[in-house]
Amino acid sequence: QAWELWDQRRIRELLDPEVAEPEGDLLSRLVRCIQIGLLCVQRLPEDRPTVTEVVELLTNTSSQLLTPQRPTQLFSIDTPGLSRTIRSDQHLPRGSQ
């Protein structure tokens, strides 16, 4: 859901309504943090920033950010004796649908 809201530029809906309404520079920094977080959950490890790169992106606001792709959604399957998490782009085992 975070990616959908970010992609639709509905960033304020990601923020806690109990916290003061961010404006200006604070809002742009929050948008940057959300974008960095979305880069960290990319499906392929090589598409994710390293910890060093994340620190650089968070501390140097002039660093250029890549545009994140829709992250793979994870969901769990609980069956007696079997519990596994699969990606939405994987097929369910026969009989689990």
PDB file of N, CA and C in Angstrom, residues 18-73:
ATOM      1  N   GLU A  18      -2.012  11.881  13.655  1.00  0.00           N
ATOM      2  CA  GLU A  18      -1.891  12.427  15.006  1.00  0.00           C
ATOM      3  C   GLU A  18      -0.696  13.368  15.133  1.00  0.00           C
ATOM      4  N   VAL A  19       0.227  13.293  14.179  1.00  0.00           N
ATOM      5  CA  VAL A  19       1.409  14.143  14.191  1.00  0.00           C
ATOM      6  C   VAL A  19       1.082  15.412  13.398  1.00  0.00           C
ATOM      7  N   ALA A  20       1.703  16.504  13.760  1.00  0.00           N
ATOM      8  CA  ALA A  20       1.466  17.778  13.071  1.00  0.00           C
ATOM      9  C   ALA A  20       1.645  17.623  11.561  1.00  0.00           C
ATOM     10  N   GLU A  21       0.878  18.348  10.815  1.00  0.00           N
ATOM     11  CA  GLU A  21       0.910  18.341   9.349  1.00  0.00           C
ATOM     12  C   GLU A  21       2.259  18.892   8.859  1.00  0.00           C
ATOM     13  N   PRO A  22       3.105  18.059   8.197  1.00  0.00           N
ATOM     14  CA  PRO A  22       4.408  18.548   7.735  1.00  0.00           C
ATOM     15  C   PRO A  22       4.255  19.447   6.507  1.00  0.00           C
ATOM     16  N   GLU A  23       5.089  20.438   6.431  1.00  0.00           N
ATOM     17  CA  GLU A  23       5.075  21.375   5.310  1.00  0.00           C
ATOM     18  C   GLU A  23       6.489  21.573   4.793  1.00  0.00           C
ATOM     19  N   GLY A  24       6.593  22.094   3.601  1.00  0.00           N
ATOM     20  CA  GLY A  24       7.861  22.538   3.022  1.00  0.00           C
ATOM     21  C   GLY A  24       8.975  21.527   3.067  1.00  0.00           C
ATOM     22  N   ASP A  25      10.091  21.949   3.682  1.00  0.00           N
ATOM     23  CA  ASP A  25      11.301  21.132   3.716  1.00  0.00           C
ATOM     24  C   ASP A  25      11.088  19.815   4.458  1.00  0.00           C
ATOM     25  N   LEU A  26      10.329  19.846   5.552  1.00  0.00           N
ATOM     26  CA  LEU A  26      10.073  18.614   6.306  1.00  0.00           C
ATOM     27  C   LEU A  26       9.313  17.608   5.449  1.00  0.00           C
ATOM     28  N   LEU A  27       8.315  18.055   4.719  1.00  0.00           N
ATOM     29  CA  LEU A  27       7.554  17.149   3.857  1.00  0.00           C
ATOM     30  C   LEU A  27       8.450  16.568   2.770  1.00  0.00           C
ATOM     31  N   SER A  28       9.299  17.372   2.167  1.00  0.00           N
ATOM     32  CA  SER A  28      10.180  16.854   1.111  1.00  0.00           C
ATOM     33  C   SER A  28      11.181  15.843   1.671  1.00  0.00           C
ATOM     34  N   ARG A  29      11.649  16.050   2.919  1.00  0.00           N
ATOM     35  CA  ARG A  29      12.553  15.074   3.540  1.00  0.00           C
ATOM     36  C   ARG A  29      11.823  13.767   3.855  1.00  0.00           C
ATOM     37  N   LEU A  30      10.561  13.869   4.279  1.00  0.00           N
ATOM     38  CA  LEU A  30       9.773  12.651   4.531  1.00  0.00           C
ATOM     39  C   LEU A  30       9.530  11.883   3.237  1.00  0.00           C
ATOM     40  N   VAL A  31       9.241  12.585   2.160  1.00  0.00           N
ATOM     41  CA  VAL A  31       9.053  11.945   0.852  1.00  0.00           C
ATOM     42  C   VAL A  31      10.335  11.207   0.461  1.00  0.00           C
ATOM     43  N   ARG A  32      11.480  11.834   0.692  1.00  0.00           N
ATOM     44  CA  ARG A  32      12.766  11.210   0.374  1.00  0.00           C
ATOM     45  C   ARG A  32      12.978   9.939   1.203  1.00  0.00           C
ATOM     46  N   CYS A  33      12.656   9.994   2.484  1.00  0.00           N
ATOM     47  CA  CYS A  33      12.797   8.810   3.349  1.00  0.00           C
ATOM     48  C   CYS A  33      11.900   7.669   2.877  1.00  0.00           C
ATOM     49  N   ILE A  34      10.696   7.997   2.488  1.00  0.00           N
ATOM     50  CA  ILE A  34       9.772   6.973   1.993  1.00  0.00           C
ATOM     51  C   ILE A  34      10.322   6.350   0.714  1.00  0.00           C
ATOM     52  N   GLN A  35      10.842   7.182  -0.185  1.00  0.00           N
ATOM     53  CA  GLN A  35      11.400   6.673  -1.438  1.00  0.00           C
ATOM     54  C   GLN A  35      12.603   5.776  -1.166  1.00  0.00           C
ATOM     55  N   ILE A  36      13.456   6.154  -0.235  1.00  0.00           N
ATOM     56  CA  ILE A  36      14.607   5.316   0.126  1.00  0.00           C
ATOM     57  C   ILE A  36      14.117   3.987   0.702  1.00  0.00           C
ATOM     58  N   GLY A  37      13.111   4.036   1.561  1.00  0.00           N
ATOM     59  CA  GLY A  37      12.545   2.803   2.115  1.00  0.00           C
ATOM     60  C   GLY A  37      12.012   1.885   1.028  1.00  0.00           C
ATOM     61  N   LEU A  38      11.352   2.453   0.029  1.00  0.00           N
ATOM     62  CA  LEU A  38      10.830   1.642  -1.076  1.00  0.00           C
ATOM     63  C   LEU A  38      11.960   1.046  -1.917  1.00  0.00           C
ATOM     64  N   LEU A  39      13.057   1.764  -2.037  1.00  0.00           N
ATOM     65  CA  LEU A  39      14.220   1.199  -2.740  1.00  0.00           C
ATOM     66  C   LEU A  39      14.794   0.003  -1.976  1.00  0.00           C
ATOM     67  N   CYS A  40      14.679   0.023  -0.654  1.00  0.00           N
ATOM     68  CA  CYS A  40      15.228  -1.050   0.190  1.00  0.00           C
ATOM     69  C   CYS A  40      14.417  -2.343   0.114  1.00  0.00           C
ATOM     70  N   VAL A  41      13.215  -2.303  -0.435  1.00  0.00           N
ATOM     71  CA  VAL A  41      12.386  -3.516  -0.514  1.00  0.00           C
ATOM     72  C   VAL A  41      12.185  -3.974  -1.956  1.00  0.00           C
ATOM     73  N   GLN A  42      13.104  -3.603  -2.828  1.00  0.00           N
ATOM     74  CA  GLN A  42      13.014  -4.064  -4.205  1.00  0.00           C
ATOM     75  C   GLN A  42      13.225  -5.577  -4.259  1.00  0.00           C
ATOM     76  N   ARG A  43      12.609  -6.213  -5.232  1.00  0.00           N
ATOM     77  CA  ARG A  43      12.626  -7.675  -5.326  1.00  0.00           C
ATOM     78  C   ARG A  43      14.038  -8.246  -5.448  1.00  0.00           C
ATOM     79  N   LEU A  44      14.836  -7.682  -6.327  1.00  0.00           N
ATOM     80  CA  LEU A  44      16.182  -8.206  -6.553  1.00  0.00           C
ATOM     81  C   LEU A  44      17.193  -7.490  -5.667  1.00  0.00           C
ATOM     82  N   PRO A  45      18.042  -8.240  -4.985  1.00  0.00           N
ATOM     83  CA  PRO A  45      19.026  -7.620  -4.099  1.00  0.00           C
ATOM     84  C   PRO A  45      19.887  -6.572  -4.806  1.00  0.00           C
ATOM     85  N   GLU A  46      20.221  -6.811  -6.061  1.00  0.00           N
ATOM     86  CA  GLU A  46      21.077  -5.850  -6.777  1.00  0.00           C
ATOM     87  C   GLU A  46      20.359  -4.531  -7.077  1.00  0.00           C
ATOM     88  N   ASP A  47      19.035  -4.506  -6.939  1.00  0.00           N
ATOM     89  CA  ASP A  47      18.265  -3.276  -7.123  1.00  0.00           C
ATOM     90  C   ASP A  47      18.114  -2.485  -5.828  1.00  0.00           C
ATOM     91  N   ARG A  48      18.545  -3.077  -4.716  1.00  0.00           N
ATOM     92  CA  ARG A  48      18.436  -2.429  -3.404  1.00  0.00           C
ATOM     93  C   ARG A  48      19.739  -1.701  -3.076  1.00  0.00           C
ATOM     94  N   PRO A  49      19.645  -0.548  -2.414  1.00  0.00           N
ATOM     95  CA  PRO A  49      20.887   0.120  -1.998  1.00  0.00           C
ATOM     96  C   PRO A  49      21.542  -0.644  -0.845  1.00  0.00           C
ATOM     97  N   THR A  50      22.862  -0.530  -0.776  1.00  0.00           N
ATOM     98  CA  THR A  50      23.582  -1.116   0.356  1.00  0.00           C
ATOM     99  C   THR A  50      23.347  -0.226   1.576  1.00  0.00           C
ATOM    100  N   VAL A  51      23.730  -0.714   2.750  1.00  0.00           N
ATOM    101  CA  VAL A  51      23.585   0.077   3.970  1.00  0.00           C
ATOM    102  C   VAL A  51      24.386   1.374   3.836  1.00  0.00           C
ATOM    103  N   THR A  52      25.570   1.280   3.293  1.00  0.00           N
ATOM    104  CA  THR A  52      26.408   2.470   3.091  1.00  0.00           C
ATOM    105  C   THR A  52      25.700   3.468   2.174  1.00  0.00           C
ATOM    106  N   GLU A  53      25.093   2.972   1.105  1.00  0.00           N
ATOM    107  CA  GLU A  53      24.370   3.856   0.180  1.00  0.00           C
ATOM    108  C   GLU A  53      23.150   4.485   0.852  1.00  0.00           C
ATOM    109  N   VAL A  54      22.455   3.712   1.700  1.00  0.00           N
ATOM    110  CA  VAL A  54      21.293   4.253   2.417  1.00  0.00           C
ATOM    111  C   VAL A  54      21.726   5.400   3.325  1.00  0.00           C
ATOM    112  N   VAL A  55      22.815   5.200   4.057  1.00  0.00           N
ATOM    113  CA  VAL A  55      23.326   6.263   4.936  1.00  0.00           C
ATOM    114  C   VAL A  55      23.666   7.496   4.109  1.00  0.00           C
ATOM    115  N   GLU A  56      24.311   7.306   2.979  1.00  0.00           N
ATOM    116  CA  GLU A  56      24.661   8.427   2.096  1.00  0.00           C
ATOM    117  C   GLU A  56      23.405   9.133   1.589  1.00  0.00           C
ATOM    118  N   LEU A  57      22.406   8.371   1.188  1.00  0.00           N
ATOM    119  CA  LEU A  57      21.160   8.957   0.678  1.00  0.00           C
ATOM    120  C   LEU A  57      20.425   9.739   1.762  1.00  0.00           C
ATOM    121  N   LEU A  58      20.487   9.244   2.994  1.00  0.00           N
ATOM    122  CA  LEU A  58      19.802   9.923   4.095  1.00  0.00           C
ATOM    123  C   LEU A  58      20.536  11.182   4.563  1.00  0.00           C
ATOM    124  N   THR A  59      21.849  11.174   4.447  1.00  0.00           N
ATOM    125  CA  THR A  59      22.622  12.312   4.965  1.00  0.00           C
ATOM    126  C   THR A  59      22.952  13.353   3.903  1.00  0.00           C
ATOM    127  N   ASN A  60      22.959  12.959   2.651  1.00  0.00           N
ATOM    128  CA  ASN A  60      23.302  13.879   1.570  1.00  0.00           C
ATOM    129  C   ASN A  60      22.068  14.055   0.681  1.00  0.00           C
ATOM    130  N   THR A  61      21.303  15.087   0.947  1.00  0.00           N
ATOM    131  CA  THR A  61      20.035  15.277   0.224  1.00  0.00           C
ATOM    132  C   THR A  61      20.233  15.665  -1.235  1.00  0.00           C
ATOM    133  N   SER A  62      21.466  15.960  -1.639  1.00  0.00           N
ATOM    134  CA  SER A  62      21.695  16.257  -3.055  1.00  0.00           C
ATOM    135  C   SER A  62      21.961  14.981  -3.860  1.00  0.00           C
ATOM    136  N   SER A  63      22.092  13.844  -3.175  1.00  0.00           N
ATOM    137  CA  SER A  63      22.275  12.565  -3.876  1.00  0.00           C
ATOM    138  C   SER A  63      21.031  12.253  -4.684  1.00  0.00           C
ATOM    139  N   GLN A  64      21.247  11.835  -5.912  1.00  0.00           N
ATOM    140  CA  GLN A  64      20.133  11.501  -6.804  1.00  0.00           C
ATOM    141  C   GLN A  64      19.535  10.145  -6.405  1.00  0.00           C
ATOM    142  N   LEU A  65      18.207  10.075  -6.330  1.00  0.00           N
ATOM    143  CA  LEU A  65      17.519   8.822  -5.994  1.00  0.00           C
ATOM    144  C   LEU A  65      16.994   8.155  -7.251  1.00  0.00           C
ATOM    145  N   LEU A  66      17.072   6.841  -7.281  1.00  0.00           N
ATOM    146  CA  LEU A  66      16.442   6.075  -8.342  1.00  0.00           C
ATOM    147  C   LEU A  66      14.946   5.996  -8.065  1.00  0.00           C
ATOM    148  N   THR A  67      14.186   5.710  -9.083  1.00  0.00           N
ATOM    149  CA  THR A  67      12.746   5.526  -8.910  1.00  0.00           C
ATOM    150  C   THR A  67      12.488   4.067  -8.575  1.00  0.00           C
ATOM    151  N   PRO A  68      11.874   3.787  -7.427  1.00  0.00           N
ATOM    152  CA  PRO A  68      11.617   2.384  -7.078  1.00  0.00           C
ATOM    153  C   PRO A  68      10.530   1.779  -7.957  1.00  0.00           C
ATOM    154  N   GLN A  69      10.674   0.494  -8.205  1.00  0.00           N
ATOM    155  CA  GLN A  69       9.647  -0.273  -8.905  1.00  0.00           C
ATOM    156  C   GLN A  69       8.689  -0.832  -7.854  1.00  0.00           C
ATOM    157  N   ARG A  70       7.508  -1.240  -8.282  1.00  0.00           N
ATOM    158  CA  ARG A  70       6.551  -1.851  -7.361  1.00  0.00           C
ATOM    159  C   ARG A  70       7.233  -3.037  -6.682  1.00  0.00           C
ATOM    160  N   PRO A  71       7.294  -3.017  -5.337  1.00  0.00           N
ATOM    161  CA  PRO A  71       7.929  -4.141  -4.649  1.00  0.00           C
ATOM    162  C   PRO A  71       7.066  -5.398  -4.730  1.00  0.00           C
ATOM    163  N   THR A  72       7.724  -6.539  -4.645  1.00  0.00           N
ATOM    164  CA  THR A  72       7.013  -7.803  -4.611  1.00  0.00           C
ATOM    165  C   THR A  72       6.240  -7.891  -3.317  1.00  0.00           C
ATOM    166  N   GLN A  73       4.983  -8.282  -3.411  1.00  0.00           N
ATOM    167  CA  GLN A  73       4.178  -8.416  -2.205  1.00  0.00           C
ATOM    168  C   GLN A  73       4.361  -9.810  -1.636  1.00  0.00           C
TER     169      GLN A  73
END
